Coordinates of C-alpha atoms in Angstrom, one line a residue:
X1 CA 40.3 227.2 -239.2
X2 CA 41.3 225.5 -242.5
X3 CA 44.7 223.8 -242.5
X4 CA 46.7 225.1 -245.7
X5 CA 47.4 222.7 -248.4
X6 CA 49.8 223.9 -250.8
X7 CA 50.1 223.1 -254.6
X8 CA 53.4 224.4 -256.5
X9 CA 53.1 224.1 -260.2
X10 CA 56.7 224.9 -261.0
X11 CA 59.1 225.1 -264.0
X12 CA 62.0 223.1 -263.7
X13 CA 65.1 225.4 -264.1
X14 CA 67.9 223.7 -262.3
X15 CA 68.7 226.8 -260.3
X16 CA 68.2 228.3 -257.0
X17 CA 64.6 228.6 -257.5
X18 CA 64.2 225.1 -257.6
X19 CA 66.2 224.5 -254.5
X20 CA 63.9 227.1 -252.9
X21 CA 60.7 225.5 -253.9
X22 CA 62.1 221.6 -252.8
X23 CA 63.1 223.0 -249.5
X24 CA 59.8 224.8 -248.7
X25 CA 57.8 221.8 -249.8
X26 CA 59.9 219.6 -247.4
X27 CA 59.7 221.9 -244.6
X28 CA 55.7 222.2 -245.0
X29 CA 55.5 218.5 -245.1
X30 CA 57.6 218.1 -242.0
X31 CA 55.3 220.7 -240.2
X32 CA 52.0 218.3 -241.3
X33 CA 51.3 220.9 -244.0
X34 CA 50.4 219.0 -247.1
X35 CA 52.5 220.3 -250.0
X36 CA 53.6 218.9 -253.6
X37 CA 55.3 220.1 -256.4
X38 CA 54.1 219.7 -260.3
X39 CA 57.2 220.0 -262.1
X40 CA 56.8 221.7 -265.5
X41 CA 59.7 221.3 -268.3
X42 CA 62.1 224.2 -268.5
X43 CA 60.7 225.3 -271.9
X44 CA 57.3 226.1 -270.3
X45 CA 59.0 229.7 -269.5
X46 CA 59.3 230.5 -273.2
X47 CA 56.6 228.0 -275.1
X48 CA 53.9 227.4 -272.5
X49 CA 51.3 226.5 -275.2
X50 CA 53.4 223.4 -276.1
X51 CA 53.0 222.2 -272.5
X52 CA 49.8 220.5 -271.1
X53 CA 48.1 222.1 -268.1
X54 CA 48.6 220.0 -265.0
X55 CA 45.5 219.1 -263.4
X56 CA 45.2 220.9 -260.0
X57 CA 44.6 218.3 -257.2
X58 CA 41.2 218.5 -255.2
X59 CA 43.1 218.7 -251.7
X60 CA 44.9 221.9 -252.4
X61 CA 43.4 225.1 -251.2
X62 CA 46.5 227.4 -252.1
X63 CA 48.5 227.7 -255.1
X64 CA 52.1 228.7 -254.7
X65 CA 54.0 229.9 -258.1
X66 CA 56.8 232.3 -258.9
X67 CA 56.1 235.3 -261.1
X68 CA 57.6 234.0 -264.2
X69 CA 54.8 231.3 -264.5
X70 CA 52.5 231.6 -267.4
X71 CA 48.9 232.7 -266.3
X72 CA 47.9 229.4 -268.3
X73 CA 49.1 227.3 -265.3
X74 CA 47.3 229.4 -262.8
X75 CA 43.9 228.2 -261.7
X76 CA 41.4 231.3 -261.3
X77 CA 39.4 229.8 -258.4
X78 CA 42.1 229.1 -255.9
X79 CA 44.1 231.9 -254.0
X80 CA 47.5 232.2 -255.3
X81 CA 50.9 233.2 -253.5
X82 CA 53.5 234.1 -256.0
X83 CA 57.3 234.8 -255.2
X84 CA 59.5 237.4 -257.1
X85 CA 63.0 235.9 -256.7
X86 CA 64.7 238.8 -258.4
X87 CA 63.8 241.9 -260.7
X88 CA 65.4 241.3 -264.2
X89 CA 64.2 244.6 -265.4
X90 CA 66.4 246.4 -262.6
X91 CA 67.9 249.3 -264.1
X92 CA 71.1 248.8 -262.4
X93 CA 71.6 245.6 -264.3
X94 CA 70.4 247.0 -267.6
X95 CA 74.0 247.9 -269.2
X96 CA 75.1 244.2 -268.6
X97 CA 72.6 242.4 -270.4
X98 CA 72.7 241.6 -274.3
X99 CA 70.1 243.0 -276.7
X100 CA 68.4 239.6 -276.8
X101 CA 68.1 239.5 -272.9
X102 CA 66.7 243.0 -272.9
X103 CA 64.1 242.2 -275.7
X104 CA 63.2 239.0 -273.9
X105 CA 62.8 240.4 -270.5
X106 CA 60.9 243.4 -271.7
X107 CA 58.5 241.9 -274.1
X108 CA 57.9 238.3 -272.4
X109 CA 59.2 238.1 -269.0
X110 CA 57.8 241.5 -267.7
X111 CA 54.3 240.8 -269.3
X112 CA 54.2 237.4 -267.4
X113 CA 55.3 239.0 -264.2
X114 CA 52.5 241.6 -264.7
X115 CA 49.8 238.9 -264.9
X116 CA 51.0 236.7 -262.0
X117 CA 51.2 239.7 -259.9
X118 CA 47.7 240.8 -260.9
X119 CA 46.3 237.1 -260.3
X120 CA 48.1 237.0 -256.9
X121 CA 46.2 237.1 -253.6
X122 CA 49.6 237.6 -251.9
X123 CA 53.3 238.4 -253.2
X124 CA 56.3 237.6 -251.5
X125 CA 59.9 238.7 -252.3
X126 CA 63.2 237.1 -250.9
X127 CA 64.7 240.6 -249.8
X128 CA 63.7 243.9 -248.9
X129 CA 65.9 245.3 -252.0
X130 CA 63.6 243.0 -254.4
X131 CA 60.6 244.3 -252.5
X132 CA 61.7 247.6 -253.4
X133 CA 62.4 247.1 -257.2
X134 CA 58.8 245.4 -257.5
X135 CA 57.2 248.5 -256.0
X136 CA 59.3 250.7 -258.4
X137 CA 58.7 248.5 -261.3
X138 CA 55.3 246.9 -261.2
X139 CA 53.8 249.6 -258.6
X140 CA 52.8 247.1 -256.1
X141 CA 52.7 248.0 -252.5
X142 CA 51.3 244.9 -250.6
X143 CA 54.4 242.7 -250.6
X144 CA 55.6 240.4 -247.9
X145 CA 59.5 239.9 -247.5
X146 CA 60.3 236.3 -246.4
X147 CA 64.2 235.7 -246.5
X148 CA 65.2 232.4 -248.0
X149 CA 66.2 229.8 -245.4
X150 CA 69.2 227.9 -244.7
X151 CA 69.4 224.7 -243.1
X152 CA 72.0 224.9 -240.4
X153 CA 71.7 221.0 -239.9
X154 CA 73.7 220.9 -243.3
X155 CA 75.6 224.2 -243.7
X156 CA 77.6 224.4 -240.7
X157 CA 81.3 224.6 -239.7
X158 CA 83.1 221.4 -239.1
X159 CA 82.7 220.5 -235.7
X160 CA 81.5 224.1 -235.0
X161 CA 85.3 225.1 -235.1
X162 CA 85.9 228.8 -235.1
X163 CA 87.4 229.7 -238.3
X164 CA 91.2 229.8 -239.0
X165 CA 93.4 229.9 -241.6
X166 CA 93.3 226.5 -243.3
X167 CA 95.9 226.9 -246.3
X168 CA 99.5 227.9 -247.1
X169 CA 98.1 229.8 -250.0
X170 CA 95.0 232.0 -249.3
X171 CA 92.4 229.9 -250.9
X172 CA 89.3 231.6 -252.2
X173 CA 85.9 230.0 -253.4
X174 CA 83.4 231.2 -256.1
X175 CA 80.0 229.3 -256.3
X176 CA 77.7 230.1 -259.0
X177 CA 77.4 229.9 -263.1
X178 CA 79.8 231.9 -265.3
X179 CA 77.3 234.6 -266.2
X180 CA 77.7 238.3 -266.6
X181 CA 75.2 238.7 -263.6
X182 CA 77.3 236.7 -261.1
X183 CA 80.4 238.7 -262.1
X184 CA 82.6 235.7 -263.1
X185 CA 84.3 237.8 -265.8
X186 CA 85.9 239.8 -262.8
X187 CA 87.6 236.9 -261.1
X188 CA 90.6 236.5 -263.9
X189 CA 91.4 240.2 -263.3
X190 CA 91.2 239.9 -259.6
X191 CA 93.3 236.7 -259.4
X192 CA 95.9 238.3 -261.9
X193 CA 96.2 241.0 -259.6
X194 CA 96.6 238.7 -256.2
X195 CA 99.3 236.5 -257.7
X196 CA 100.6 233.1 -256.9
X197 CA 100.1 233.5 -253.2
X198 CA 96.3 233.1 -253.7
X199 CA 94.2 230.6 -255.2
X200 CA 90.6 230.7 -256.3
X201 CA 88.4 227.6 -256.8
X202 CA 85.2 227.9 -258.6
X203 CA 82.3 225.8 -259.8
X204 CA 81.3 227.5 -262.8
X205 CA 82.3 226.3 -266.4
X206 CA 84.0 229.5 -267.8
X207 CA 83.4 230.6 -271.3
X208 CA 85.7 229.8 -273.9
X209 CA 86.3 233.7 -274.6
X210 CA 87.9 234.1 -271.0
X211 CA 91.4 233.4 -270.4
X212 CA 91.6 231.5 -266.9
X213 CA 95.2 232.4 -264.9
X214 CA 97.0 229.5 -263.3
X215 CA 95.9 230.4 -259.7
X216 CA 92.1 229.7 -260.8
X217 CA 90.8 226.1 -260.5
X218 CA 87.6 224.5 -261.6
X219 CA 86.1 222.2 -258.9
X220 CA 84.5 219.0 -259.7
X221 CA 80.6 219.0 -259.8
X222 CA 79.3 219.4 -256.5
X223 CA 76.6 216.6 -256.5
X224 CA 75.0 217.4 -252.9
X225 CA 74.7 219.9 -250.4
X226 CA 77.1 218.1 -248.2
X227 CA 79.7 218.2 -251.0
X228 CA 79.2 221.9 -251.2
X229 CA 79.6 222.0 -247.2
X230 CA 82.9 220.3 -247.4
X231 CA 83.9 222.7 -250.0
X232 CA 83.0 225.5 -248.2
X233 CA 84.8 224.2 -245.1
X234 CA 88.0 223.6 -247.0
X235 CA 88.7 227.3 -248.1
X236 CA 89.5 230.4 -246.4
X237 CA 87.1 232.8 -247.8
X238 CA 84.1 233.1 -250.4
X239 CA 84.5 235.8 -253.0
X240 CA 81.1 236.7 -254.9
X241 CA 81.5 239.9 -257.3
X242 CA 77.8 239.4 -258.3
X243 CA 76.3 242.4 -260.0
X244 CA 72.4 241.4 -259.2
X245 CA 71.0 239.2 -256.3
X246 CA 67.5 238.9 -255.3
X247 CA 68.9 237.4 -252.1
X248 CA 72.2 235.9 -252.2
X249 CA 71.6 232.3 -251.3
X250 CA 75.4 231.2 -251.8
X251 CA 76.4 234.0 -249.5
X252 CA 74.0 232.9 -246.7
X253 CA 75.3 229.1 -247.0
X254 CA 78.8 230.3 -246.7
X255 CA 78.0 232.5 -243.8
X256 CA 76.3 229.6 -242.2
X257 CA 79.6 227.4 -242.5
X258 CA 81.4 230.3 -240.7
X259 CA 83.2 231.3 -244.0
X260 CA 84.3 235.1 -244.3
X261 CA 82.7 236.8 -247.4
X262 CA 83.8 239.3 -249.5
X263 CA 80.8 240.3 -251.9
X264 CA 79.7 243.5 -253.9
X265 CA 78.0 246.3 -252.3
X266 CA 75.0 246.1 -254.4
X267 CA 71.4 244.8 -254.6
X268 CA 70.4 242.5 -251.7
X269 CA 73.8 241.5 -250.8
X270 CA 74.3 244.2 -248.0
X271 CA 71.1 242.6 -246.3
X272 CA 73.3 239.7 -245.7
X273 CA 76.9 241.1 -245.4
X274 CA 77.4 244.3 -243.1
X275 CA 80.8 245.8 -244.2
X276 CA 83.4 245.2 -241.5
X277 CA 80.9 243.5 -239.1
X278 CA 80.4 240.2 -240.6
X279 CA 82.2 240.4 -243.9
X280 CA 83.7 242.9 -246.4
X281 CA 81.7 244.8 -249.2
X282 CA 83.3 246.0 -252.3
X283 CA 82.5 248.7 -255.1
X284 CA 80.8 246.9 -258.0
X285 CA 83.2 246.1 -260.8
X286 CA 86.0 247.7 -258.9
X287 CA 89.2 245.1 -259.3
X288 CA 91.4 246.8 -256.9
X289 CA 88.6 247.1 -254.2
X290 CA 88.1 243.3 -254.2
X291 CA 92.0 242.8 -254.3
X292 CA 92.4 245.1 -251.4
X293 CA 89.6 243.2 -249.5
X294 CA 91.1 239.9 -250.1
X295 CA 94.7 240.9 -248.9
X296 CA 93.0 242.5 -245.7
X297 CA 91.5 239.1 -245.2
X298 CA 94.6 237.2 -245.4
X299 CA 96.6 239.7 -243.4
X300 CA 94.1 240.1 -240.6
X301 CA 92.9 236.6 -239.5
X302 CA 91.7 237.9 -236.4
X303 CA 89.3 240.0 -238.1
X304 CA 88.3 237.1 -240.5
X305 CA 87.4 235.0 -237.3
X306 CA 85.1 238.0 -235.9
X307 CA 83.3 237.9 -239.4
X308 CA 83.0 234.2 -239.4
X309 CA 81.4 234.5 -235.9
X310 CA 79.0 237.2 -236.8
X311 CA 77.9 235.5 -239.9
X312 CA 76.7 232.3 -237.9
X313 CA 75.0 234.5 -235.7
X314 CA 73.1 236.6 -238.3
X315 CA 72.1 233.2 -240.2
X316 CA 70.5 232.0 -237.0
X317 CA 68.6 235.3 -236.2
X318 CA 67.6 236.0 -239.7
X319 CA 67.9 233.3 -242.4
X320 CA 67.0 229.8 -240.7
X321 CA 64.9 227.4 -242.8
X322 CA 62.6 227.1 -239.8
X323 CA 62.1 230.9 -239.7
X324 CA 61.2 230.8 -243.6
X325 CA 58.9 227.9 -243.2
X326 CA 57.0 229.4 -240.2
X327 CA 56.6 232.9 -241.9
X328 CA 55.0 231.0 -245.0
X329 CA 52.5 228.9 -242.6
X330 CA 51.5 232.2 -241.1
X331 CA 51.0 233.8 -244.5
X332 CA 49.1 230.9 -246.0
X333 CA 47.0 230.8 -242.9
X334 CA 46.3 234.6 -243.6
X335 CA 45.5 233.9 -247.3
X336 CA 43.0 231.2 -246.3
X337 CA 41.1 233.5 -243.7
X338 CA 40.9 236.3 -246.4
X339 CA 39.8 234.2 -249.2
X340 CA 37.2 232.6 -246.9
X341 CA 35.9 236.1 -245.7
X342 CA 35.7 237.3 -249.2
X343 CA 33.8 234.4 -250.2
X344 CA 31.2 234.6 -247.6
X345 CA 30.6 238.3 -248.6

């Protein structure tokens, strides 16, 4: 059997998709599977004709892309695996998009994705929810769900201690940007309702149009994963009112650190958080629902400790980086067998 050798022509977006690719490539190399990234500048996404096409290395027998990559950068003679990270066409999110976003996604991104899916030998998604969206939007049925993986050697509770209240004021954390999709606009209203006995620390840069209450505090830039782990371990709960997640990497990282999570009951997040088992789920856009969930977490530390323990167990069961790497190696081997069989015939 041929050994997979994977080349990743990838647009640099400074987002979670970059982390996904870097983590996958590192894991494959650690398993003696040759893998390399060819980084493309961010404007490749919308001005591909201005970017020179990188030369495919001779050693590569599989190309792995994401669905937003223009077909110009997808070799025609090598089997392609393409990953769909989230569906921007999701109708549940449509009302939150600007007119420009709607036009851009409809006229450009959707066309890129249709072509990527057509060119692909195999399609993967990072959650069942995203797989369901892809089936509905693009009409594809042969999809492999491979959850994103968390490195539990890095993302872990301090000294593996069981969760306990750490702060005089109940300290919440939000990790992510300040976009409408992430639900950052809901946080000031939630914190105004909670009052001075609660504090929220956040990594985003808030828009100037948003009035930030005194119990919300911006964190310094988290330079490394280790900085982020230290932050996860310094707070009492993660709050994540996102309106659309293809997976929910931040939630999975927090879970691995044993941090109780309060999240939106929408998109892929219920695949990570089971309500009242390993965290709390709230109605989308419902300020009171989030406020009550935070208060419950503060007033019931024993229950929060159970959520913490169950979250760590769920990550070990479903969301480890080793499980993700092994799933992709198996898929790549299937790709080569299928390609070799078709070539012989």
